[in-house]
CSV table of C-alpha atoms and ligand atoms in Angstrom, one decimal:
chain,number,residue,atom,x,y,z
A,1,UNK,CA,43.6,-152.9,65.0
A,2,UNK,CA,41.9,-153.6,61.7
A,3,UNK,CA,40.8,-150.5,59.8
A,4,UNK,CA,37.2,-150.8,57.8
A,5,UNK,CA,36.1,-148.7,55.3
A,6,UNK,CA,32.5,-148.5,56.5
A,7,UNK,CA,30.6,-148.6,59.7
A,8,UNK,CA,27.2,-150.4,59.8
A,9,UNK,CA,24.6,-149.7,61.8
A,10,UNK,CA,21.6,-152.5,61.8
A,11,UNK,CA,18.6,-151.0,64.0
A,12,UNK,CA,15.4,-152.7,64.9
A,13,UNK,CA,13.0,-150.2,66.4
A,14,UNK,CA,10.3,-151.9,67.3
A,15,UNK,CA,7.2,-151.0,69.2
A,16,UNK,CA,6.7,-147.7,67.4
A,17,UNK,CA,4.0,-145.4,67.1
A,18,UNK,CA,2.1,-147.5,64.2
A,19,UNK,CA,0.9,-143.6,62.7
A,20,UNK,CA,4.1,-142.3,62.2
A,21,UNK,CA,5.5,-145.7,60.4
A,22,UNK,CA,2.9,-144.8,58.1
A,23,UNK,CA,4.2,-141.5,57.5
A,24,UNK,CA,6.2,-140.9,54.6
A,25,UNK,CA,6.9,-137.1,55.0
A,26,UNK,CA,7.3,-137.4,58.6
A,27,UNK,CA,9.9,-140.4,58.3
A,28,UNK,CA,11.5,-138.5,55.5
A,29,UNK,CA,12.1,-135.7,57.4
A,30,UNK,CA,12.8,-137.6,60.3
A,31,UNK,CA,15.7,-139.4,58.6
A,32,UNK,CA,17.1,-136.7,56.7
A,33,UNK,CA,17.1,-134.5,60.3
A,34,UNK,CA,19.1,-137.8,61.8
A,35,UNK,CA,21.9,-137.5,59.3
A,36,UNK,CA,22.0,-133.8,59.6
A,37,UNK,CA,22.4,-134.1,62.9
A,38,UNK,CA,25.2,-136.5,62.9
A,39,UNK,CA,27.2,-133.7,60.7
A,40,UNK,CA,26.6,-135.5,57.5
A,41,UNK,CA,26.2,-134.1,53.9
A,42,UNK,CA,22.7,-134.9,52.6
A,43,UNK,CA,22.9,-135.6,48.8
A,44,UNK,CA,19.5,-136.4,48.5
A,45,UNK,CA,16.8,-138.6,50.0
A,46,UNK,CA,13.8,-140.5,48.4
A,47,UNK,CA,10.8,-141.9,50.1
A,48,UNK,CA,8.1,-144.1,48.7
A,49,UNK,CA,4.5,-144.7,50.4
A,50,UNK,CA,3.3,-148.2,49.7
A,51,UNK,CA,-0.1,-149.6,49.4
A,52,UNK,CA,-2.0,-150.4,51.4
A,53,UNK,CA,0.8,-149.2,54.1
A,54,UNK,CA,4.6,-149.2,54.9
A,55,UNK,CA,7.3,-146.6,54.0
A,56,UNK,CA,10.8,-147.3,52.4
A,57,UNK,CA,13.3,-144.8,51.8
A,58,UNK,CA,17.1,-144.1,51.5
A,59,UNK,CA,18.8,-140.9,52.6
A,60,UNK,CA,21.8,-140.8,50.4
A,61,UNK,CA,24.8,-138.5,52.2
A,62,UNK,CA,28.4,-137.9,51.3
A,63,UNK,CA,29.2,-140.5,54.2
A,64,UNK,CA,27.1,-143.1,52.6
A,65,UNK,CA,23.2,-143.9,53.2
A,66,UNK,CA,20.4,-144.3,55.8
A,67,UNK,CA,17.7,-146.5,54.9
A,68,UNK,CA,14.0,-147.8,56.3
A,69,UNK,CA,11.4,-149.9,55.6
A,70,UNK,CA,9.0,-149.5,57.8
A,71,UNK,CA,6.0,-152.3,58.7
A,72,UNK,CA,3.0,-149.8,60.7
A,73,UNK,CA,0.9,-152.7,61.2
A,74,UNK,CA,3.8,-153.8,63.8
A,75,UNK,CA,4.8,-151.1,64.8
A,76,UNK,CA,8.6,-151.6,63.3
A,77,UNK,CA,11.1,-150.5,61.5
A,78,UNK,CA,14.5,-151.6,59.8
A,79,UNK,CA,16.8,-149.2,59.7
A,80,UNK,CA,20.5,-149.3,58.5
A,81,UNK,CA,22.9,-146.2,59.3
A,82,UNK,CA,26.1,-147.5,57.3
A,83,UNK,CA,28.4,-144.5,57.5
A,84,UNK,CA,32.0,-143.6,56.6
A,85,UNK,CA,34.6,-141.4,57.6
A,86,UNK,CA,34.3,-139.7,61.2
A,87,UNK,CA,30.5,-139.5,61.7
A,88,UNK,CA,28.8,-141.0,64.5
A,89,UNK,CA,25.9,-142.8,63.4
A,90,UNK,CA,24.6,-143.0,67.6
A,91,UNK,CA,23.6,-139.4,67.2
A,92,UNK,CA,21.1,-140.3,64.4
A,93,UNK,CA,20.3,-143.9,66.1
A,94,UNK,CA,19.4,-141.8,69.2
A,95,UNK,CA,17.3,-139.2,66.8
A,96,UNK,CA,15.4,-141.5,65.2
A,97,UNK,CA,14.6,-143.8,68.7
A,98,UNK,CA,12.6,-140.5,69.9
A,99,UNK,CA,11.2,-139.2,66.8
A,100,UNK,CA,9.5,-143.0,66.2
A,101,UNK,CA,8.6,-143.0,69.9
A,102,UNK,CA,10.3,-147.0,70.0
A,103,UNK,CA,9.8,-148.6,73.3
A,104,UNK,CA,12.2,-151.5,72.3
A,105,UNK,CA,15.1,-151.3,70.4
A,106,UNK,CA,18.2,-153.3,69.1
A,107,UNK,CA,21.2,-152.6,67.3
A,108,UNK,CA,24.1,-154.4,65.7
A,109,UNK,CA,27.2,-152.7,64.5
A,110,UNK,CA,29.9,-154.4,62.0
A,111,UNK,CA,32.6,-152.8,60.9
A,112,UNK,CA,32.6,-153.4,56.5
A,113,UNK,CA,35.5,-153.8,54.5
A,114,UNK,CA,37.9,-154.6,56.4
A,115,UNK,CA,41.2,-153.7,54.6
A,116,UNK,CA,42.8,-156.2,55.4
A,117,UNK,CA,40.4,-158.2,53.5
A,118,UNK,CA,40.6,-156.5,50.4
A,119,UNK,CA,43.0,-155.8,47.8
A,120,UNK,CA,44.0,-152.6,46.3
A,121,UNK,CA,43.1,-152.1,42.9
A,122,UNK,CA,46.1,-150.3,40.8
A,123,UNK,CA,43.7,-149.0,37.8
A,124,UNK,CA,44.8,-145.0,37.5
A,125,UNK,CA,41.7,-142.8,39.4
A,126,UNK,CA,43.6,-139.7,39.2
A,127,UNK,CA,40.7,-138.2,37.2
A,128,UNK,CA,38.4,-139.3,39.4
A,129,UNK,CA,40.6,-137.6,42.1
A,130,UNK,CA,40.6,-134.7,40.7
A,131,UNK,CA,36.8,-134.5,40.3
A,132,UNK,CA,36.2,-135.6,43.9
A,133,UNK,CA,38.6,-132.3,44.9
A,134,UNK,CA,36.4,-130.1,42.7
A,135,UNK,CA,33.0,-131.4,43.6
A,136,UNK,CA,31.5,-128.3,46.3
A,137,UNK,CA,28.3,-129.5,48.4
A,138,UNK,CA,25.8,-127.3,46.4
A,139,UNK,CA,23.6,-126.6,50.3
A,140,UNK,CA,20.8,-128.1,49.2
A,141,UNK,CA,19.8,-131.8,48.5
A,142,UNK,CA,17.0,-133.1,46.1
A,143,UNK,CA,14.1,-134.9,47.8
A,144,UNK,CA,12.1,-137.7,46.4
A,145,UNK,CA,9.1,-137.6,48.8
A,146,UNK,CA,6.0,-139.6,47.4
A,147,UNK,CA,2.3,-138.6,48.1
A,148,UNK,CA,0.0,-141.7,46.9
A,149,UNK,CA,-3.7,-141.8,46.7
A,150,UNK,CA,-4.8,-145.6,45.7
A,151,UNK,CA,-6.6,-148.3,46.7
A,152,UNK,CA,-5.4,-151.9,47.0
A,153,UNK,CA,-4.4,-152.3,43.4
A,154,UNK,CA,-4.6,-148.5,41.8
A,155,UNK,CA,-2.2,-146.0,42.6
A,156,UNK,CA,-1.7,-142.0,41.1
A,157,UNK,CA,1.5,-140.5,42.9
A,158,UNK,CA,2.5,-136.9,43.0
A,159,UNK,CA,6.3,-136.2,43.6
A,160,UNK,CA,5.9,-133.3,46.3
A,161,UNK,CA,8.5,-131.1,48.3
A,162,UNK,CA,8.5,-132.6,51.2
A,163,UNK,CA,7.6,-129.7,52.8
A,164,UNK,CA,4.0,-130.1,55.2
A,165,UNK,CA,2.2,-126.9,55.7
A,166,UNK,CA,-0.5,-127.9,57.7
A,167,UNK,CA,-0.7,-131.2,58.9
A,168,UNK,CA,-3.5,-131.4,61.9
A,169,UNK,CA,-6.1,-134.6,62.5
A,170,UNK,CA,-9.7,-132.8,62.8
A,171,UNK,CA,-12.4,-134.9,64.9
A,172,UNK,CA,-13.5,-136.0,61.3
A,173,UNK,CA,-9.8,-136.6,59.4
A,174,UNK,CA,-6.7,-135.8,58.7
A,175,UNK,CA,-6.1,-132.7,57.0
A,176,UNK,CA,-2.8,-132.1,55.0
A,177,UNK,CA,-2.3,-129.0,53.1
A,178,UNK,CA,1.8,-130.3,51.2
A,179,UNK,CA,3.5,-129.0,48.1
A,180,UNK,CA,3.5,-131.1,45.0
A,181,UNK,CA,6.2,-130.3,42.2
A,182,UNK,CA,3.7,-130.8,39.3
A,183,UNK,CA,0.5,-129.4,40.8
A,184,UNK,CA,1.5,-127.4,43.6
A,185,UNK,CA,-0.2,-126.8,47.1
A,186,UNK,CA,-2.6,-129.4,47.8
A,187,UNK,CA,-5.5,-130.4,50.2
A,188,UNK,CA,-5.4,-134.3,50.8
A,189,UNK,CA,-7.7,-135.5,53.6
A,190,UNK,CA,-6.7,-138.8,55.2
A,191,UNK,CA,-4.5,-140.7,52.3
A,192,UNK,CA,-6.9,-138.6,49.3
A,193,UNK,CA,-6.0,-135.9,47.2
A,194,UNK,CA,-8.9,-133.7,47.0
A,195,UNK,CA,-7.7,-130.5,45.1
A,196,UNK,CA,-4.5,-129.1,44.4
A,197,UNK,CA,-4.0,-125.7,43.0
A,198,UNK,CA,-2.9,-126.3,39.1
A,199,UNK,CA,-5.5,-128.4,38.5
A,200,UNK,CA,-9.0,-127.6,40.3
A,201,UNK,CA,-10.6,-125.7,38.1
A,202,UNK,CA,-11.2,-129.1,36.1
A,203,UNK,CA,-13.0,-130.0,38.8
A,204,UNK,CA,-14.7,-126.4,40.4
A,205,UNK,CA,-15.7,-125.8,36.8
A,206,UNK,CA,-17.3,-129.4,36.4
A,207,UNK,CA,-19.1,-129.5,39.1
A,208,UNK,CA,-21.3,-126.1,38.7
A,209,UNK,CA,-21.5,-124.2,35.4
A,210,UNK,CA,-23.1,-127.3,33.6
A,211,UNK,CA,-26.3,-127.4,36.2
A,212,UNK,CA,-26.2,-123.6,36.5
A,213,UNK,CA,-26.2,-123.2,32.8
A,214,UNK,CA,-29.2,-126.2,32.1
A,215,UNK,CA,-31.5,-124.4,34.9
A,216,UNK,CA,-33.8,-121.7,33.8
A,217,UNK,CA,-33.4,-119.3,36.6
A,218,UNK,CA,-30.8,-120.8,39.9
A,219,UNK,CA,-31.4,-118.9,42.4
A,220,UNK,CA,-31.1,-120.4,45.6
A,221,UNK,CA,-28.1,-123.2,45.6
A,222,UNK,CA,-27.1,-125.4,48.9
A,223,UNK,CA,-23.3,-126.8,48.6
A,224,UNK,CA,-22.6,-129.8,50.9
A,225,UNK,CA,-19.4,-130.3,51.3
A,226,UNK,CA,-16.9,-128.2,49.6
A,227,UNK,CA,-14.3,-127.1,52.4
A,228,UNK,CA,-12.1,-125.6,50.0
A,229,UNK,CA,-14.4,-123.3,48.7
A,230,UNK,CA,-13.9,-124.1,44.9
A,231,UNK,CA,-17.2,-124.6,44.5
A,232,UNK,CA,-18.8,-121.7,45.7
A,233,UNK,CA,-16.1,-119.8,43.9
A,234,UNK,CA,-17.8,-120.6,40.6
A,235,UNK,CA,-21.0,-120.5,41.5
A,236,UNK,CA,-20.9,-117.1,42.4
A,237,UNK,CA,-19.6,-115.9,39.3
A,238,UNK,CA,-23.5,-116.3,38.2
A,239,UNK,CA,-24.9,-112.6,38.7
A,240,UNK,CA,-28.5,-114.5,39.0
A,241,UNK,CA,-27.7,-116.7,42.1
A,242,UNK,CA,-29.0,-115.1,44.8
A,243,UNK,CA,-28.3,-116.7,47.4
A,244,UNK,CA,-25.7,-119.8,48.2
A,245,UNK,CA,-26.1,-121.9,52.0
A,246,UNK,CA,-22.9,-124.0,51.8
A,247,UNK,CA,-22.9,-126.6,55.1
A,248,UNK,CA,-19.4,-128.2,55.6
A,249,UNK,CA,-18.7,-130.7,58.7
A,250,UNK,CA,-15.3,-130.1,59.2
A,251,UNK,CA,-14.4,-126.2,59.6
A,252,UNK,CA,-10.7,-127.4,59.8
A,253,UNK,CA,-10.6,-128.1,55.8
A,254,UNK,CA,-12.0,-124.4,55.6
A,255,UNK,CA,-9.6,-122.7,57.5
A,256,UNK,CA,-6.7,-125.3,56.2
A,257,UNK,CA,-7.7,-123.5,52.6
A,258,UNK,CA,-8.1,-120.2,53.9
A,259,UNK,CA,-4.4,-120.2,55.5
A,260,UNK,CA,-2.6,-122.1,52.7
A,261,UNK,CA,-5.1,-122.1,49.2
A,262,UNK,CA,-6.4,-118.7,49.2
A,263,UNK,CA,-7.2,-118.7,45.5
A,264,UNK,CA,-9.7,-121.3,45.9
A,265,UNK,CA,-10.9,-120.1,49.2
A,266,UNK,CA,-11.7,-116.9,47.4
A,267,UNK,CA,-15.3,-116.6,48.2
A,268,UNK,CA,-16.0,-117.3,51.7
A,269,UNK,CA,-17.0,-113.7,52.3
A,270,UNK,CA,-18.9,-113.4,49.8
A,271,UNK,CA,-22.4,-111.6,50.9
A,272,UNK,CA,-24.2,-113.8,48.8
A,273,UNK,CA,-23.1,-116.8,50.6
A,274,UNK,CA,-24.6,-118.2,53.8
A,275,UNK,CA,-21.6,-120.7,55.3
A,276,UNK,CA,-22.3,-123.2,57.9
A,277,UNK,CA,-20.5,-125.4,59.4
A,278,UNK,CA,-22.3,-128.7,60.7
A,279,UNK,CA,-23.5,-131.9,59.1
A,280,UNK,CA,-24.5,-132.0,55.8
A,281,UNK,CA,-26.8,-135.3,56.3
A,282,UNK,CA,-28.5,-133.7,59.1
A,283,UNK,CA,-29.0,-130.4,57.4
A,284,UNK,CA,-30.8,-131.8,54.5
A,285,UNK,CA,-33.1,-133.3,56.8
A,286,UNK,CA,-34.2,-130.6,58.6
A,287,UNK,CA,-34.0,-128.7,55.5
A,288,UNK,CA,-37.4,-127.0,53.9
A,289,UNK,CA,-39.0,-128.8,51.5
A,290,UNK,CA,-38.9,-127.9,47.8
A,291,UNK,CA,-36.4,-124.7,48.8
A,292,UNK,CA,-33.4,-125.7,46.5
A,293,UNK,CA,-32.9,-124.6,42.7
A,294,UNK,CA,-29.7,-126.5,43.1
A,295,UNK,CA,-28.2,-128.8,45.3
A,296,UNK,CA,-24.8,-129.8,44.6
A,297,UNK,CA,-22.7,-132.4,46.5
A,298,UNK,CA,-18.9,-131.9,46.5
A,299,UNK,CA,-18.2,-134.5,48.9
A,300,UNK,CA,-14.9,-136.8,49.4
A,301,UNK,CA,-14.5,-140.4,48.7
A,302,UNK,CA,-17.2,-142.8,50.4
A,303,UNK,CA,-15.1,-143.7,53.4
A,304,UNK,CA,-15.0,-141.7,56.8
A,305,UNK,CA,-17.4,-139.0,56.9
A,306,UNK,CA,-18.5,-138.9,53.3
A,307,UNK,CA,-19.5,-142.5,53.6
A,308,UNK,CA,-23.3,-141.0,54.3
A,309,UNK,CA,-23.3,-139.1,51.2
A,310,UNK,CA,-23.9,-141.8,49.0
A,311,UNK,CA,-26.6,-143.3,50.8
A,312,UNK,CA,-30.7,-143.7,49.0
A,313,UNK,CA,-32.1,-141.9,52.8
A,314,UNK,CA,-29.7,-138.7,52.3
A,315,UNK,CA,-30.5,-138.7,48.1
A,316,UNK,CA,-33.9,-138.8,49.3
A,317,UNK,CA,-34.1,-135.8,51.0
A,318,UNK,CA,-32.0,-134.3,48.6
A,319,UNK,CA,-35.0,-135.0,45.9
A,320,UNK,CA,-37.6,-133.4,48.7
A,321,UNK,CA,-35.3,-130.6,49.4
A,322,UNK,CA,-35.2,-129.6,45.7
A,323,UNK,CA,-37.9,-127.4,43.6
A,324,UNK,CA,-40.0,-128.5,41.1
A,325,UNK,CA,-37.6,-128.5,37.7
A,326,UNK,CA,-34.3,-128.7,40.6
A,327,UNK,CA,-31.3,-130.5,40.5
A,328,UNK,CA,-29.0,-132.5,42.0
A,329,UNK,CA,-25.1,-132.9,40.6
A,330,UNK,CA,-23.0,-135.1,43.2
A,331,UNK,CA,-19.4,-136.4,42.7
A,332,UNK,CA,-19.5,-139.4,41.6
A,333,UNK,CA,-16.6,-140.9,41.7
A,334,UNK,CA,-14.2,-143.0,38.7
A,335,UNK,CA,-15.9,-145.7,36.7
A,336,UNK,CA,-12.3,-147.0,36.7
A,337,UNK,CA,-11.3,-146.2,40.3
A,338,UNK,CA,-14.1,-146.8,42.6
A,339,UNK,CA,-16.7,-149.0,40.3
A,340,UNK,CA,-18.8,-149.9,43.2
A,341,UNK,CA,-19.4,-146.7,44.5
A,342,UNK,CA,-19.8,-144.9,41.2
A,343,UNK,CA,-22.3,-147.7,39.8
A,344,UNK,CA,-24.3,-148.1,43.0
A,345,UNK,CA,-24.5,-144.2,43.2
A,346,UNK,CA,-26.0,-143.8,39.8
A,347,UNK,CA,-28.3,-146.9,41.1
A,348,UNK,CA,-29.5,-144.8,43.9
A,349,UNK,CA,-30.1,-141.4,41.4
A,350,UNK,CA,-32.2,-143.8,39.4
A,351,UNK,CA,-33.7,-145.0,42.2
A,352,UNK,CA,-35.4,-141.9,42.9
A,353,UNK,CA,-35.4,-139.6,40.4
A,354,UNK,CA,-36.2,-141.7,37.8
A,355,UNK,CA,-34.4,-144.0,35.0
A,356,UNK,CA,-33.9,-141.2,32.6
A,357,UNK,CA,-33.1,-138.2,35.3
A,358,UNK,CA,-29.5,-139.7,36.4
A,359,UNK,CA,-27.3,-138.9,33.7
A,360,UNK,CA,-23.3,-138.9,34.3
A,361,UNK,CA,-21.0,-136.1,33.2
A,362,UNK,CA,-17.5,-137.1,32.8
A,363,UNK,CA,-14.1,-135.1,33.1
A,364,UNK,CA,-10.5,-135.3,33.3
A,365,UNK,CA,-9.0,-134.5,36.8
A,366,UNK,CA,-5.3,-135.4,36.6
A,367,UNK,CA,-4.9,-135.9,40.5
A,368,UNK,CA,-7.4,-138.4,41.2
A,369,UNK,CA,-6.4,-142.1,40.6
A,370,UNK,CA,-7.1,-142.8,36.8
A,371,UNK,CA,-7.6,-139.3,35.9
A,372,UNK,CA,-11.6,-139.9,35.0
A,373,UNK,CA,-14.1,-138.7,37.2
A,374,UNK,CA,-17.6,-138.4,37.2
A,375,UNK,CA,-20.4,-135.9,38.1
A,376,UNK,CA,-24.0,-137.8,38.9
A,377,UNK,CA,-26.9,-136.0,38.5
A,378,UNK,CA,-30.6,-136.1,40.0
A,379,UNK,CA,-33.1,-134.1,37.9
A,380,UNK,CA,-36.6,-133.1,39.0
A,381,UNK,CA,-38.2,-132.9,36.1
A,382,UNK,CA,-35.4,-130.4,35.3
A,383,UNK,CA,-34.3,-130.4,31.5
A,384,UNK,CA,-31.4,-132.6,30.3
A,385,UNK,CA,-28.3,-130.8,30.8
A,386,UNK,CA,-27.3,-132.2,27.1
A,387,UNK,CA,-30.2,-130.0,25.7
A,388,UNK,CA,-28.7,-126.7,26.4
A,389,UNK,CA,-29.2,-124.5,23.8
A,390,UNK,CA,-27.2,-121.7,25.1
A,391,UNK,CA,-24.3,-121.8,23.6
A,392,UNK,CA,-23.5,-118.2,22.7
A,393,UNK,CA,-24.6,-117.6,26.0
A,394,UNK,CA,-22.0,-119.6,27.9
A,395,UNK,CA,-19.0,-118.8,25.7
A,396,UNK,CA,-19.4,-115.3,26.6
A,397,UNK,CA,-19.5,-116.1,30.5
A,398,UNK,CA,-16.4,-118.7,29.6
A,399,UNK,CA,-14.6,-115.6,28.1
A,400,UNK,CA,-15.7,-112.8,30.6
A,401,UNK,CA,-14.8,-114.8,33.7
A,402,UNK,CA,-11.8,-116.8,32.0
A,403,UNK,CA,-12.9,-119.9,32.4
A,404,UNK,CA,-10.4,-122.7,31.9
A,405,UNK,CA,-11.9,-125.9,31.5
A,406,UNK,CA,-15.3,-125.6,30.9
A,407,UNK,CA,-16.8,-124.7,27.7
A,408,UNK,CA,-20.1,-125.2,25.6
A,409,UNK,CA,-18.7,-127.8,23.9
A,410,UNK,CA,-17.6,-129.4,26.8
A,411,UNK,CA,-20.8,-129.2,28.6
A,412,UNK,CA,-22.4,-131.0,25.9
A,413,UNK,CA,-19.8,-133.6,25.2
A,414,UNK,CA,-19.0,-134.3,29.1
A,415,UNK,CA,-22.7,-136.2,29.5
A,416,UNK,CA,-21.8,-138.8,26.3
A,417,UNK,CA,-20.7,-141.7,28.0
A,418,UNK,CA,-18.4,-144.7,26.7
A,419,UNK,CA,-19.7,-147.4,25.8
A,420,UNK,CA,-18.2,-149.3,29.1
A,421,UNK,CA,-19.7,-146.3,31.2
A,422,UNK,CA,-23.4,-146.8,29.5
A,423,UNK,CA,-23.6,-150.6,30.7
A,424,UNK,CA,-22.4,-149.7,33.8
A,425,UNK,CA,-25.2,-147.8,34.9
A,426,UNK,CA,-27.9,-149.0,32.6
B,1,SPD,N1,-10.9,-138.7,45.2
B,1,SPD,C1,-11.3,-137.4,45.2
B,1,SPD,C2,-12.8,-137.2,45.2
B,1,SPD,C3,-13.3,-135.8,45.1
B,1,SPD,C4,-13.5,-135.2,46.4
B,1,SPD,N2,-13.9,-133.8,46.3
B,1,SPD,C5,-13.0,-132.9,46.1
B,1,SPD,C6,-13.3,-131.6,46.7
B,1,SPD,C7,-13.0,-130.5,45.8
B,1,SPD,N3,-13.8,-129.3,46.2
């Protein structure tokens, strides 16, 4: 009998579940379990989401490697199990069939490098011997797990732990609470980051103190949007806010954040705040008329159930909702990510509150794809937010609540706009 050095394993699973080949932590896991399972030595495993869908990854274990690519909108994957040694690759061929929940399946095994093929080479690897004898498996591996937001030709990835922490589809989205190495816990909903905990106070920070600082006397705010709770979080640090009514559709990103982000779900019992969970679009149409000071709009990207929160009907009853001097901040979205949707925004805000009442605030947010983001505003014959004179003022509530992003300076220079910026809206 000829003796190999390797045993090759080619799998094609095919009628998969199309959800889970679009998976990267779940294939990870899936593949790294599969070796384990077989009584290999992981070494270390990297996994790479890819746009707009598909998963590749190797598992690298002292027996050699288990690779995928994976093809969601067939439901398919290629998998290879090449193995040395004494481990039987079945075991993992037999994991990975349930966990991808194939219906059809092939395999082809070849044995590779067959000895008496090859031909010894005599170049002296006692040193490399003698390494291999001292190398101890360390009981841990290192994990290359990819978390991508992008669109069809922009990408930002985040290197996270692999590990999922929540991971459960609402009626409205998906809603992942995972571990990035850089930023650390994150919320994404379907593919999108939306806040992570090292760097949301770029945003939380953004999105309130400029309008609460620019209005005379906020009292009564409404927050659409905002699961996480960021939002209110620094709103409330203004003693003359009276009152906050915070409507959020999905009550699964607010108990997400509750479980796993507690430090920017801080606020939700606050007494000042009145939380409800329901429609946002539907709440500001019922809503009184001229009742707001404030109305800010921390929504997700326009797709899925944000996708009404850029429209002119739900802007317009924002404007009628609002006070007399009121106004309106909304995310806004990249003027390098999402053009479309931050120019035709700022369209609408023109639209109804008038040319000069829409001005943009821009910020640095280094999760989101691009890393510039953009606040829209709507003011009701509110003053510009530019003409702040406050400054003292606001550096003493920056250094009393230990702010960390915003500033006066920042307030001021976040609403002058590139050049590139100004044509896109004007
Ligand atoms: N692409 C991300 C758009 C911003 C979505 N909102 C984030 C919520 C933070 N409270």
């Amino acid at each position: 009998m000829s003796i190999a050095l390797g045993n090759h394993i080619l799998v094609e699973f095919m009628n998969c579940d199309p959800h889970i080949m679009n998976d990267v932590a779940r294939i990870e896991k899936d593949m790294v379990d599969a070796a384990q399972k077989a009584g290999a030595t992981v070494i270390n495993s990297t996994f790479h989401h890819f746009s707009p869908w598909g998963v590749s990854g190797v598992v690298v274990i002292q027996e050699s490697h288990l690779a995928i690519h994976t093809w969601p909108e067939y439901g398919y994957a290629a998998v290879d199990l090449f193995t040395c040694g004494e481990m039987d690759a079945w075991i993992s061929f037999d994991h990975l069939k349930e966990c991808f929940k194939s219906h059809s399946y092939s395999a082809l095994e070849m044995k590779r490098g067959s000895v008496n093929l090859l031909t010894r080479n005599d170049f002296d690897m006692s040193t490399m011997r003698q390494k291999a004898s001292e190398w101890r498996n360390p009981d841990f591996f290192t994990r290359n797990v990819w978390f991508t937001d992008k669109d069809e030709n922009q990408a930002l990835s985040l290197r996270f732990t692999g590990e999922v922490f929540h991971d459960v589809q609402s009626p409205f989205q998906r809603v992942r609470i995972i571990e990035s190495y850089k930023y650390g816990k994150m919320l994404a909903l379907d593919d999108m980051v939306m806040t992570t905990i090292e760097d949301e106070f770029h945003y939380h920070e953004m999105i309130s103190h400029p309008a609460l600082f620019t209005h005379s006397n906020p009292k009564n705010i409404l927050v659409i949007g905002g699961g996480d709770g960021g939002t209110v979080r620094e709103i409330l640090k203004h003693e003359a806010v009276e009152k906050v009514t915070m409507v959020e559709i999905d009550g699964e990103v607010i108990e997400a954040c509750k479980q796993h982000l507690p430090q920017i779900a801080a606020s939700f019992d606050h007494p000042k705040l009145n939380l409800i969970v329901d429609d946002g679009i539907a709440h500001i149409k019922h809503a009184k008329k001229e009742s707001y000071d404030i109305i800010i709009v921390d929504g997700s990207d326009p797709v899925g159930p944000a996708e009404g929160l850029f429209s002119v009907e739900f802007y317009t009853n924002c404007y009628n909702c609002l006070k007399d001097g009121g106004i309106l901040v909304a995310q806004g979205e990249s003027p390098k990510f999402n053009e479309k949707a931050f120019k035709e925004l700022n369209y609408t805000l023109q639209s109804i509150f008038g040319k000069d009442n829409a001005p943009v605030s821009l910020f640095f947010v280094p999760t989101y794809p691009t890393g510039m983001w953009s606040f829209q505003y709507g003011l009701k014959n509110a003053n510009h937010p530019k003409s702040v004179n406050n400054h003292s003022l606001i550096d003493s509530f920056v250094q009393d609540k230990g702010l960390r992003y915003y500033n006066a300076d920042i307030h001021v220079g976040s609403f002058a706009n590139p050049n590139f910026v100004k044509s896109m809206i004007s």
